[in-house]
């Protein structure tokens, strides 16, 4: 793992559950979702990202740190310009969990339906 | 693939599943909360429920043993946060596999609503939330409810990004 702090993504050495919680936590904010939507259209400087929101610079910095910890941002520095670029791979992580969770419940409900149907056959008057 | 997410009152990311089942709310609620019934039906495809303990009250605990096709047993356990007979269950959800308990907290809400038209049909709605640990909850804002329309753009863009060759400049 490189020791350089610029142009690096957050290291993915943590437990997968923690990663997911960071991703969901990062998304649980209107401001951060808007930031991500903006970055989905292309890279932006920190100033450009802060512009639509009437919040302080430290607040934007905090939001960006949360997004970065969740793996959503790649930061680059060219001269004095600090830019952010979207890393959408956390979405894939989230998508995997959502798919698995949905499948788990759909199949569990399938089992419940089978159980209910069997009970109806045993007691036709119900 | 678009993730289907809604953001609930506590801004936890949620997954919602609905199903109409031909049974009364009473039957389905009892199926969900009675150990004898759970042993008979609980589980996704290929999973057998081999043990079930339910203390059906607020603060009461439940524990379910899920035997997987490969023979391994996974335990699901939690505590009831809300119980409204024949209507609503809210419980925490934690998985224990190979002696390791997952660290994150999840919450499941199950509602049983009689169909307005056909009284022999019940709509079962499951909401599955990730509550997160204390550290991540501190970053959650409050007060926003709605659909993540923008997230669909993000997910689509994410799919594009994965298929793009990595630029080397």
PDB file of C-alpha atoms in Angstrom:
ATOM      1  CA  UNK A   1       0.000   0.000   0.000  1.00  0.00           C
ATOM      2  CA  UNK A   2       1.441   3.340  -1.028  1.00  0.00           C
ATOM      3  CA  UNK A   3       2.235   5.794   1.738  1.00  0.00           C
ATOM      4  CA  UNK A   4       1.343   8.770  -0.458  1.00  0.00           C
ATOM      5  CA  UNK A   5      -1.888  10.471   0.631  1.00  0.00           C
ATOM      6  CA  UNK A   6      -2.664  12.234  -2.632  1.00  0.00           C
ATOM      7  CA  UNK A   7      -4.557  10.521  -5.446  1.00  0.00           C
ATOM      8  CA  UNK A   8      -5.321   7.512  -3.253  1.00  0.00           C
ATOM      9  CA  UNK A   9      -8.669   5.990  -2.480  1.00  0.00           C
ATOM     10  CA  UNK A  10      -9.546   4.994   1.057  1.00  0.00           C
ATOM     11  CA  UNK A  11      -7.881   1.609   1.678  1.00  0.00           C
ATOM     12  CA  UNK A  12     -10.264  -1.323   1.563  1.00  0.00           C
ATOM     13  CA  UNK A  13      -8.800  -3.259   4.427  1.00  0.00           C
ATOM     14  CA  UNK A  14     -11.725  -2.950   6.775  1.00  0.00           C
ATOM     15  CA  UNK A  15     -14.437  -5.470   7.538  1.00  0.00           C
ATOM     16  CA  UNK A  16     -17.055  -5.511   4.758  1.00  0.00           C
ATOM     17  CA  UNK A  17     -19.861  -4.647   7.179  1.00  0.00           C
ATOM     18  CA  UNK A  18     -18.050  -1.497   8.208  1.00  0.00           C
ATOM     19  CA  UNK A  19     -17.573  -0.577   4.576  1.00  0.00           C
ATOM     20  CA  UNK A  20     -21.277  -0.961   3.937  1.00  0.00           C
ATOM     21  CA  UNK A  21     -22.155   1.126   6.976  1.00  0.00           C
ATOM     22  CA  UNK A  22     -19.817   3.876   5.799  1.00  0.00           C
ATOM     23  CA  UNK A  23     -21.387   3.770   2.355  1.00  0.00           C
ATOM     24  CA  UNK A  24     -24.944   3.921   3.652  1.00  0.00           C
ATOM     25  CA  UNK A  25     -23.961   6.579   6.164  1.00  0.00           C
ATOM     26  CA  UNK A  26     -22.396   8.622   3.390  1.00  0.00           C
ATOM     27  CA  UNK A  27     -25.635   8.433   1.418  1.00  0.00           C
ATOM     28  CA  UNK A  28     -27.814   9.354   4.391  1.00  0.00           C
ATOM     29  CA  UNK A  29     -27.440  13.059   3.721  1.00  0.00           C
ATOM     30  CA  UNK A  30     -29.201  15.242   1.168  1.00  0.00           C
ATOM     31  CA  UNK A  31     -26.130  17.398   0.742  1.00  0.00           C
ATOM     32  CA  UNK A  32     -23.838  14.452   0.142  1.00  0.00           C
ATOM     33  CA  UNK A  33     -26.241  12.893  -2.351  1.00  0.00           C
ATOM     34  CA  UNK A  34     -26.305  16.184  -4.256  1.00  0.00           C
ATOM     35  CA  UNK A  35     -22.513  16.248  -4.224  1.00  0.00           C
ATOM     36  CA  UNK A  36     -22.432  12.743  -5.653  1.00  0.00           C
ATOM     37  CA  UNK A  37     -24.965  13.646  -8.334  1.00  0.00           C
ATOM     38  CA  UNK A  38     -22.790  16.596  -9.318  1.00  0.00           C
ATOM     39  CA  UNK A  39     -19.679  14.406  -9.456  1.00  0.00           C
ATOM     40  CA  UNK A  40     -21.538  11.851 -11.558  1.00  0.00           C
ATOM     41  CA  UNK A  41     -21.552  14.549 -14.257  1.00  0.00           C
ATOM     42  CA  UNK A  42     -17.795  15.028 -14.010  1.00  0.00           C
ATOM     43  CA  UNK A  43     -14.937  16.010 -11.684  1.00  0.00           C
ATOM     44  CA  UNK A  44     -15.185  19.262  -9.742  1.00  0.00           C
ATOM     45  CA  UNK A  45     -13.097  21.453  -7.502  1.00  0.00           C
ATOM     46  CA  UNK A  46     -14.000  21.741  -3.846  1.00  0.00           C
ATOM     47  CA  UNK A  47     -15.180  25.285  -4.549  1.00  0.00           C
ATOM     48  CA  UNK A  48     -17.466  24.138  -7.340  1.00  0.00           C
ATOM     49  CA  UNK A  49     -18.959  21.487  -5.084  1.00  0.00           C
ATOM     50  CA  UNK A  50     -19.591  23.975  -2.273  1.00  0.00           C
ATOM     51  CA  UNK A  51     -21.235  26.562  -4.488  1.00  0.00           C
ATOM     52  CA  UNK A  52     -24.841  25.275  -4.583  1.00  0.00           C
ATOM     53  CA  UNK A  53     -25.044  24.975  -0.817  1.00  0.00           C
ATOM     54  CA  UNK A  54     -25.242  27.876   1.582  1.00  0.00           C
ATOM     55  CA  UNK A  55     -23.083  26.114   4.118  1.00  0.00           C
ATOM     56  CA  UNK A  56     -19.672  26.880   5.466  1.00  0.00           C
ATOM     57  CA  UNK A  57     -16.400  25.657   4.051  1.00  0.00           C
ATOM     58  CA  UNK A  58     -15.674  23.446   7.091  1.00  0.00           C
ATOM     59  CA  UNK A  59     -19.097  21.839   6.605  1.00  0.00           C
ATOM     60  CA  UNK A  60     -18.321  20.972   2.993  1.00  0.00           C
ATOM     61  CA  UNK A  61     -14.959  19.630   4.072  1.00  0.00           C
ATOM     62  CA  UNK A  62     -16.695  17.388   6.623  1.00  0.00           C
ATOM     63  CA  UNK A  63     -19.078  16.074   3.970  1.00  0.00           C
ATOM     64  CA  UNK A  64     -16.214  15.360   1.591  1.00  0.00           C
ATOM     65  CA  UNK A  65     -14.357  13.495   4.330  1.00  0.00           C
ATOM     66  CA  UNK A  66     -17.397  11.284   4.918  1.00  0.00           C
ATOM     67  CA  UNK A  67     -17.663  10.595   1.188  1.00  0.00           C
ATOM     68  CA  UNK A  68     -13.951   9.902   0.972  1.00  0.00           C
ATOM     69  CA  UNK A  69     -14.059   7.479   3.924  1.00  0.00           C
ATOM     70  CA  UNK A  70     -16.832   5.596   2.160  1.00  0.00           C
ATOM     71  CA  UNK A  71     -14.693   5.315  -0.962  1.00  0.00           C
ATOM     72  CA  UNK A  72     -16.743   7.649  -3.154  1.00  0.00           C
ATOM     73  CA  UNK A  73     -14.010  10.159  -3.930  1.00  0.00           C
ATOM     74  CA  UNK A  74     -10.665  10.268  -5.580  1.00  0.00           C
ATOM     75  CA  UNK A  75      -8.860  13.517  -4.900  1.00  0.00           C
ATOM     76  CA  UNK A  76      -6.311  15.078  -7.155  1.00  0.00           C
ATOM     77  CA  UNK A  77      -4.112  18.122  -6.759  1.00  0.00           C
ATOM     78  CA  UNK A  78      -2.788  20.039  -9.744  1.00  0.00           C
ATOM     79  CA  UNK A  79      -0.841  23.038  -8.612  1.00  0.00           C
ATOM     80  CA  UNK A  80      -3.189  24.808  -6.214  1.00  0.00           C
ATOM     81  CA  UNK A  81      -6.331  23.231  -7.573  1.00  0.00           C
ATOM     82  CA  UNK A  82      -7.900  20.503  -5.464  1.00  0.00           C
ATOM     83  CA  UNK A  83     -10.340  18.408  -7.449  1.00  0.00           C
ATOM     84  CA  UNK A  84     -12.651  15.567  -6.600  1.00  0.00           C
ATOM     85  CA  UNK A  85     -13.567  12.744  -8.884  1.00  0.00           C
ATOM     86  CA  UNK A  86     -16.291  10.218  -8.363  1.00  0.00           C
ATOM     87  CA  UNK A  87     -15.418   6.641  -7.538  1.00  0.00           C
ATOM     88  CA  UNK A  88     -18.651   4.756  -8.022  1.00  0.00           C
ATOM     89  CA  UNK A  89     -17.397   1.394  -6.798  1.00  0.00           C
ATOM     90  CA  UNK A  90     -19.122   1.745  -3.387  1.00  0.00           C
ATOM     91  CA  UNK A  91     -22.378   1.652  -5.328  1.00  0.00           C
ATOM     92  CA  UNK A  92     -21.454  -1.799  -6.559  1.00  0.00           C
ATOM     93  CA  UNK A  93     -20.762  -2.912  -2.984  1.00  0.00           C
ATOM     94  CA  UNK A  94     -24.120  -1.560  -1.906  1.00  0.00           C
ATOM     95  CA  UNK A  95     -25.839  -3.107  -4.874  1.00  0.00           C
ATOM     96  CA  UNK A  96     -24.479  -6.542  -3.992  1.00  0.00           C
ATOM     97  CA  UNK A  97     -25.845  -6.266  -0.472  1.00  0.00           C
ATOM     98  CA  UNK A  98     -29.212  -4.966  -1.649  1.00  0.00           C
ATOM     99  CA  UNK A  99     -29.510  -7.768  -4.182  1.00  0.00           C
ATOM    100  CA  UNK A 100     -28.643 -10.421  -1.618  1.00  0.00           C
ATOM    101  CA  UNK A 101     -30.997  -8.945   0.951  1.00  0.00           C
ATOM    102  CA  UNK A 102     -33.848  -8.666  -1.539  1.00  0.00           C
ATOM    103  CA  UNK A 103     -33.324 -12.223  -2.698  1.00  0.00           C
ATOM    104  CA  UNK A 104     -33.280 -13.459   0.891  1.00  0.00           C
ATOM    105  CA  UNK A 105     -36.644 -11.882   1.649  1.00  0.00           C
ATOM    106  CA  UNK A 106     -38.289 -12.772  -1.668  1.00  0.00           C
ATOM    107  CA  UNK A 107     -37.372 -16.413  -1.132  1.00  0.00           C
ATOM    108  CA  UNK A 108     -38.450 -16.310   2.498  1.00  0.00           C
ATOM    109  CA  UNK A 109     -41.825 -14.940   1.406  1.00  0.00           C
ATOM    110  CA  UNK A 110     -41.989 -17.728  -1.188  1.00  0.00           C
ATOM    111  CA  UNK A 111     -41.657 -20.190   1.700  1.00  0.00           C
ATOM    112  CA  UNK A 112     -44.355 -18.388   3.646  1.00  0.00           C
ATOM    113  CA  UNK A 113     -46.692 -18.580   0.646  1.00  0.00           C
ATOM    114  CA  UNK A 114     -46.108 -22.302   0.309  1.00  0.00           C
ATOM    115  CA  UNK A 115     -46.806 -22.720   4.028  1.00  0.00           C
ATOM    116  CA  UNK A 116     -50.043 -20.728   3.750  1.00  0.00           C
ATOM    117  CA  UNK A 117     -51.162 -22.705   0.701  1.00  0.00           C
ATOM    118  CA  UNK A 118     -50.527 -25.996   2.490  1.00  0.00           C
ATOM    119  CA  UNK A 119     -52.563 -24.785   5.471  1.00  0.00           C
ATOM    120  CA  UNK A 120     -55.431 -23.816   3.134  1.00  0.00           C
ATOM    121  CA  UNK A 121     -55.440 -27.312   1.637  1.00  0.00           C
ATOM    122  CA  UNK A 122     -55.685 -28.861   5.073  1.00  0.00           C
ATOM    123  CA  UNK A 123     -58.510 -26.502   6.062  1.00  0.00           C
ATOM    124  CA  UNK A 124     -60.484 -25.739   2.895  1.00  0.00           C
ATOM    125  CA  UNK A 125     -63.208 -23.762   4.687  1.00  0.00           C
ATOM    126  CA  UNK A 126     -60.754 -21.042   5.820  1.00  0.00           C
TER     127      UNK A 126
ATOM    128  CA  UNK B   1     -29.254  -2.430 -11.995  1.00  0.00           C
ATOM    129  CA  UNK B   2     -30.933   0.297 -10.056  1.00  0.00           C
ATOM    130  CA  UNK B   3     -30.867  -0.200  -6.317  1.00  0.00           C
ATOM    131  CA  UNK B   4     -34.317   0.306  -4.895  1.00  0.00           C
ATOM    132  CA  UNK B   5     -33.769   2.586  -1.982  1.00  0.00           C
ATOM    133  CA  UNK B   6     -35.981   4.813   0.006  1.00  0.00           C
ATOM    134  CA  UNK B   7     -34.781   6.957   2.836  1.00  0.00           C
ATOM    135  CA  UNK B   8     -36.893   6.586   5.944  1.00  0.00           C
ATOM    136  CA  UNK B   9     -37.527   9.057   8.750  1.00  0.00           C
ATOM    137  CA  UNK B  10     -34.233   8.230  10.417  1.00  0.00           C
ATOM    138  CA  UNK B  11     -32.386   8.443   7.119  1.00  0.00           C
ATOM    139  CA  UNK B  12     -31.377   4.817   7.221  1.00  0.00           C
ATOM    140  CA  UNK B  13     -31.113   3.256   3.822  1.00  0.00           C
ATOM    141  CA  UNK B  14     -33.919   0.809   3.382  1.00  0.00           C
ATOM    142  CA  UNK B  15     -34.980  -2.049   1.251  1.00  0.00           C
ATOM    143  CA  UNK B  16     -38.735  -2.601   0.795  1.00  0.00           C
ATOM    144  CA  UNK B  17     -40.412  -5.795  -0.326  1.00  0.00           C
ATOM    145  CA  UNK B  18     -44.161  -6.335  -0.663  1.00  0.00           C
ATOM    146  CA  UNK B  19     -46.120  -9.496  -1.318  1.00  0.00           C
ATOM    147  CA  UNK B  20     -49.815 -10.346  -1.349  1.00  0.00           C
ATOM    148  CA  UNK B  21     -50.423 -13.709   0.271  1.00  0.00           C
ATOM    149  CA  UNK B  22     -53.680 -15.637   0.386  1.00  0.00           C
ATOM    150  CA  UNK B  23     -54.011 -15.902   4.136  1.00  0.00           C
ATOM    151  CA  UNK B  24     -55.361 -13.811   6.997  1.00  0.00           C
ATOM    152  CA  UNK B  25     -53.152 -11.355   8.900  1.00  0.00           C
ATOM    153  CA  UNK B  26     -53.681 -13.508  11.987  1.00  0.00           C
ATOM    154  CA  UNK B  27     -52.418 -16.634  10.268  1.00  0.00           C
ATOM    155  CA  UNK B  28     -49.344 -14.904   8.867  1.00  0.00           C
ATOM    156  CA  UNK B  29     -48.501 -13.064  12.083  1.00  0.00           C
ATOM    157  CA  UNK B  30     -48.712 -16.343  13.999  1.00  0.00           C
ATOM    158  CA  UNK B  31     -46.600 -18.093  11.360  1.00  0.00           C
ATOM    159  CA  UNK B  32     -43.957 -15.433  11.848  1.00  0.00           C
ATOM    160  CA  UNK B  33     -43.946 -15.527  15.657  1.00  0.00           C
ATOM    161  CA  UNK B  34     -44.657 -19.128  16.680  1.00  0.00           C
ATOM    162  CA  UNK B  35     -41.621 -21.432  16.983  1.00  0.00           C
ATOM    163  CA  UNK B  36     -43.583 -24.516  15.817  1.00  0.00           C
ATOM    164  CA  UNK B  37     -44.601 -22.704  12.641  1.00  0.00           C
ATOM    165  CA  UNK B  38     -41.196 -21.132  12.038  1.00  0.00           C
ATOM    166  CA  UNK B  39     -39.599 -24.579  12.085  1.00  0.00           C
ATOM    167  CA  UNK B  40     -41.921 -25.558   9.261  1.00  0.00           C
ATOM    168  CA  UNK B  41     -41.595 -22.627   6.879  1.00  0.00           C
ATOM    169  CA  UNK B  42     -38.891 -20.103   7.766  1.00  0.00           C
ATOM    170  CA  UNK B  43     -36.057 -19.496   5.394  1.00  0.00           C
ATOM    171  CA  UNK B  44     -34.996 -18.715   1.835  1.00  0.00           C
ATOM    172  CA  UNK B  45     -34.535 -21.458  -0.742  1.00  0.00           C
ATOM    173  CA  UNK B  46     -32.483 -24.376   0.497  1.00  0.00           C
ATOM    174  CA  UNK B  47     -32.417 -23.175   4.092  1.00  0.00           C
ATOM    175  CA  UNK B  48     -34.049 -25.181   6.873  1.00  0.00           C
ATOM    176  CA  UNK B  49     -34.988 -23.676  10.188  1.00  0.00           C
ATOM    177  CA  UNK B  50     -33.760 -26.165  12.756  1.00  0.00           C
ATOM    178  CA  UNK B  51     -34.349 -24.215  15.961  1.00  0.00           C
ATOM    179  CA  UNK B  52     -36.520 -21.270  16.891  1.00  0.00           C
ATOM    180  CA  UNK B  53     -36.954 -19.330  20.106  1.00  0.00           C
ATOM    181  CA  UNK B  54     -39.298 -16.383  20.325  1.00  0.00           C
ATOM    182  CA  UNK B  55     -40.058 -14.149  23.294  1.00  0.00           C
ATOM    183  CA  UNK B  56     -42.791 -12.080  21.702  1.00  0.00           C
ATOM    184  CA  UNK B  57     -42.797  -8.804  23.577  1.00  0.00           C
ATOM    185  CA  UNK B  58     -41.042  -5.470  23.374  1.00  0.00           C
ATOM    186  CA  UNK B  59     -37.531  -6.105  24.587  1.00  0.00           C
ATOM    187  CA  UNK B  60     -37.948  -9.857  24.100  1.00  0.00           C
ATOM    188  CA  UNK B  61     -35.380 -11.797  22.120  1.00  0.00           C
ATOM    189  CA  UNK B  62     -35.673 -14.245  19.254  1.00  0.00           C
ATOM    190  CA  UNK B  63     -33.183 -16.710  17.817  1.00  0.00           C
ATOM    191  CA  UNK B  64     -33.438 -18.765  14.648  1.00  0.00           C
ATOM    192  CA  UNK B  65     -31.077 -21.480  13.451  1.00  0.00           C
ATOM    193  CA  UNK B  66     -30.762 -21.551   9.678  1.00  0.00           C
ATOM    194  CA  UNK B  67     -29.217 -24.688   8.257  1.00  0.00           C
ATOM    195  CA  UNK B  68     -27.645 -23.956   4.892  1.00  0.00           C
ATOM    196  CA  UNK B  69     -27.457 -26.435   2.011  1.00  0.00           C
ATOM    197  CA  UNK B  70     -23.809 -27.158   2.837  1.00  0.00           C
ATOM    198  CA  UNK B  71     -24.789 -28.209   6.356  1.00  0.00           C
ATOM    199  CA  UNK B  72     -23.430 -25.124   8.090  1.00  0.00           C
ATOM    200  CA  UNK B  73     -25.765 -23.463  10.588  1.00  0.00           C
ATOM    201  CA  UNK B  74     -26.143 -19.714  10.749  1.00  0.00           C
ATOM    202  CA  UNK B  75     -27.953 -18.068  13.663  1.00  0.00           C
ATOM    203  CA  UNK B  76     -30.150 -15.040  13.248  1.00  0.00           C
ATOM    204  CA  UNK B  77     -31.083 -13.220  16.396  1.00  0.00           C
ATOM    205  CA  UNK B  78     -32.395  -9.972  17.689  1.00  0.00           C
ATOM    206  CA  UNK B  79     -34.741  -8.120  19.970  1.00  0.00           C
ATOM    207  CA  UNK B  80     -38.306  -6.988  19.368  1.00  0.00           C
ATOM    208  CA  UNK B  81     -38.663  -3.213  19.322  1.00  0.00           C
ATOM    209  CA  UNK B  82     -42.383  -3.113  18.497  1.00  0.00           C
ATOM    210  CA  UNK B  83     -45.100  -5.745  18.618  1.00  0.00           C
ATOM    211  CA  UNK B  84     -48.663  -5.064  17.492  1.00  0.00           C
ATOM    212  CA  UNK B  85     -50.525  -8.302  17.335  1.00  0.00           C
ATOM    213  CA  UNK B  86     -51.526  -9.368  13.801  1.00  0.00           C
ATOM    214  CA  UNK B  87     -50.340  -6.016  12.388  1.00  0.00           C
ATOM    215  CA  UNK B  88     -46.723  -5.121  12.967  1.00  0.00           C
ATOM    216  CA  UNK B  89     -43.374  -6.471  14.059  1.00  0.00           C
ATOM    217  CA  UNK B  90     -40.171  -4.485  14.389  1.00  0.00           C
ATOM    218  CA  UNK B  91     -37.040  -6.327  15.407  1.00  0.00           C
ATOM    219  CA  UNK B  92     -33.301  -6.004  15.214  1.00  0.00           C
ATOM    220  CA  UNK B  93     -31.452  -8.449  13.008  1.00  0.00           C
ATOM    221  CA  UNK B  94     -28.026  -9.894  13.559  1.00  0.00           C
ATOM    222  CA  UNK B  95     -26.344 -12.831  11.870  1.00  0.00           C
ATOM    223  CA  UNK B  96     -23.906 -15.157  13.562  1.00  0.00           C
ATOM    224  CA  UNK B  97     -21.903 -17.513  11.370  1.00  0.00           C
ATOM    225  CA  UNK B  98     -19.050 -19.779  12.426  1.00  0.00           C
ATOM    226  CA  UNK B  99     -19.074 -18.216  15.881  1.00  0.00           C
ATOM    227  CA  UNK B 100     -18.629 -14.689  14.551  1.00  0.00           C
ATOM    228  CA  UNK B 101     -21.398 -12.172  15.177  1.00  0.00           C
ATOM    229  CA  UNK B 102     -21.750  -9.442  12.604  1.00  0.00           C
ATOM    230  CA  UNK B 103     -20.941  -6.028  14.041  1.00  0.00           C
ATOM    231  CA  UNK B 104     -23.419  -3.839  12.210  1.00  0.00           C
ATOM    232  CA  UNK B 105     -26.975  -3.422  13.335  1.00  0.00           C
ATOM    233  CA  UNK B 106     -29.922  -4.008  11.097  1.00  0.00           C
ATOM    234  CA  UNK B 107     -33.608  -3.588  11.708  1.00  0.00           C
ATOM    235  CA  UNK B 108     -36.545  -5.373  10.070  1.00  0.00           C
ATOM    236  CA  UNK B 109     -40.126  -4.147  10.037  1.00  0.00           C
ATOM    237  CA  UNK B 110     -42.878  -6.529   8.944  1.00  0.00           C
ATOM    238  CA  UNK B 111     -46.449  -5.359   8.508  1.00  0.00           C
ATOM    239  CA  UNK B 112     -49.528  -7.446   7.809  1.00  0.00           C
ATOM    240  CA  UNK B 113     -52.318  -5.494   6.152  1.00  0.00           C
ATOM    241  CA  UNK B 114     -55.574  -7.025   5.040  1.00  0.00           C
ATOM    242  CA  UNK B 115     -56.284  -6.359   1.395  1.00  0.00           C
ATOM    243  CA  UNK B 116     -59.038  -3.782   1.036  1.00  0.00           C
ATOM    244  CA  UNK B 117     -60.856  -5.736  -1.643  1.00  0.00           C
ATOM    245  CA  UNK B 118     -60.259  -9.366  -0.709  1.00  0.00           C
ATOM    246  CA  UNK B 119     -60.328 -10.149   3.010  1.00  0.00           C
ATOM    247  CA  UNK B 120     -58.711 -13.531   2.397  1.00  0.00           C
ATOM    248  CA  UNK B 121     -55.575 -11.765   1.164  1.00  0.00           C
ATOM    249  CA  UNK B 122     -52.953  -9.990   3.247  1.00  0.00           C
ATOM    250  CA  UNK B 123     -50.260  -7.645   2.033  1.00  0.00           C
ATOM    251  CA  UNK B 124     -47.006  -8.448   3.805  1.00  0.00           C
ATOM    252  CA  UNK B 125     -44.491  -5.625   3.657  1.00  0.00           C
ATOM    253  CA  UNK B 126     -40.902  -6.062   4.790  1.00  0.00           C
ATOM    254  CA  UNK B 127     -38.590  -3.124   5.345  1.00  0.00           C
ATOM    255  CA  UNK B 128     -34.957  -3.938   6.007  1.00  0.00           C
ATOM    256  CA  UNK B 129     -32.740  -1.161   7.311  1.00  0.00           C
ATOM    257  CA  UNK B 130     -29.096  -0.840   8.099  1.00  0.00           C
ATOM    258  CA  UNK B 131     -28.859   1.114  11.310  1.00  0.00           C
ATOM    259  CA  UNK B 132     -25.103   1.294  11.373  1.00  0.00           C
ATOM    260  CA  UNK B 133     -22.879   1.585  14.389  1.00  0.00           C
ATOM    261  CA  UNK B 134     -22.513   4.666  16.580  1.00  0.00           C
ATOM    262  CA  UNK B 135     -19.698   6.187  14.558  1.00  0.00           C
ATOM    263  CA  UNK B 136     -21.524   6.143  11.243  1.00  0.00           C
ATOM    264  CA  UNK B 137     -24.827   7.270  12.778  1.00  0.00           C
ATOM    265  CA  UNK B 138     -23.118  10.467  13.840  1.00  0.00           C
ATOM    266  CA  UNK B 139     -22.832  11.388  10.168  1.00  0.00           C
ATOM    267  CA  UNK B 140     -26.538  10.886   9.424  1.00  0.00           C
ATOM    268  CA  UNK B 141     -28.580  13.999   8.856  1.00  0.00           C
ATOM    269  CA  UNK B 142     -32.203  14.074   9.888  1.00  0.00           C
ATOM    270  CA  UNK B 143     -35.430  15.180   8.385  1.00  0.00           C
ATOM    271  CA  UNK B 144     -35.326  14.113   4.758  1.00  0.00           C
ATOM    272  CA  UNK B 145     -37.773  11.613   3.318  1.00  0.00           C
ATOM    273  CA  UNK B 146     -38.045  10.704  -0.302  1.00  0.00           C
ATOM    274  CA  UNK B 147     -36.726   8.644  -3.112  1.00  0.00           C
ATOM    275  CA  UNK B 148     -33.166   8.745  -4.250  1.00  0.00           C
ATOM    276  CA  UNK B 149     -33.826   9.681  -7.859  1.00  0.00           C
ATOM    277  CA  UNK B 150     -30.341  11.050  -8.202  1.00  0.00           C
ATOM    278  CA  UNK B 151     -28.953   7.757  -7.006  1.00  0.00           C
ATOM    279  CA  UNK B 152     -30.259   6.074 -10.125  1.00  0.00           C
ATOM    280  CA  UNK B 153     -28.155   8.437 -12.205  1.00  0.00           C
ATOM    281  CA  UNK B 154     -25.238   7.565 -10.000  1.00  0.00           C
ATOM    282  CA  UNK B 155     -25.799   3.843 -10.331  1.00  0.00           C
ATOM    283  CA  UNK B 156     -26.050   4.125 -14.087  1.00  0.00           C
ATOM    284  CA  UNK B 157     -22.959   6.280 -14.214  1.00  0.00           C
ATOM    285  CA  UNK B 158     -21.278   3.755 -11.957  1.00  0.00           C
ATOM    286  CA  UNK B 159     -22.008   1.025 -14.464  1.00  0.00           C
ATOM    287  CA  UNK B 160     -20.525   3.199 -17.223  1.00  0.00           C
ATOM    288  CA  UNK B 161     -17.438   3.900 -15.181  1.00  0.00           C
ATOM    289  CA  UNK B 162     -16.787   0.240 -14.694  1.00  0.00           C
ATOM    290  CA  UNK B 163     -16.964  -0.410 -18.381  1.00  0.00           C
ATOM    291  CA  UNK B 164     -14.719   2.510 -19.332  1.00  0.00           C
ATOM    292  CA  UNK B 165     -11.050   1.793 -19.816  1.00  0.00           C
ATOM    293  CA  UNK B 166      -8.961   3.444 -17.111  1.00  0.00           C
ATOM    294  CA  UNK B 167      -7.397   6.622 -18.506  1.00  0.00           C
ATOM    295  CA  UNK B 168      -3.641   6.677 -18.158  1.00  0.00           C
ATOM    296  CA  UNK B 169      -3.138  10.416 -17.829  1.00  0.00           C
TER     297      UNK B 169
END
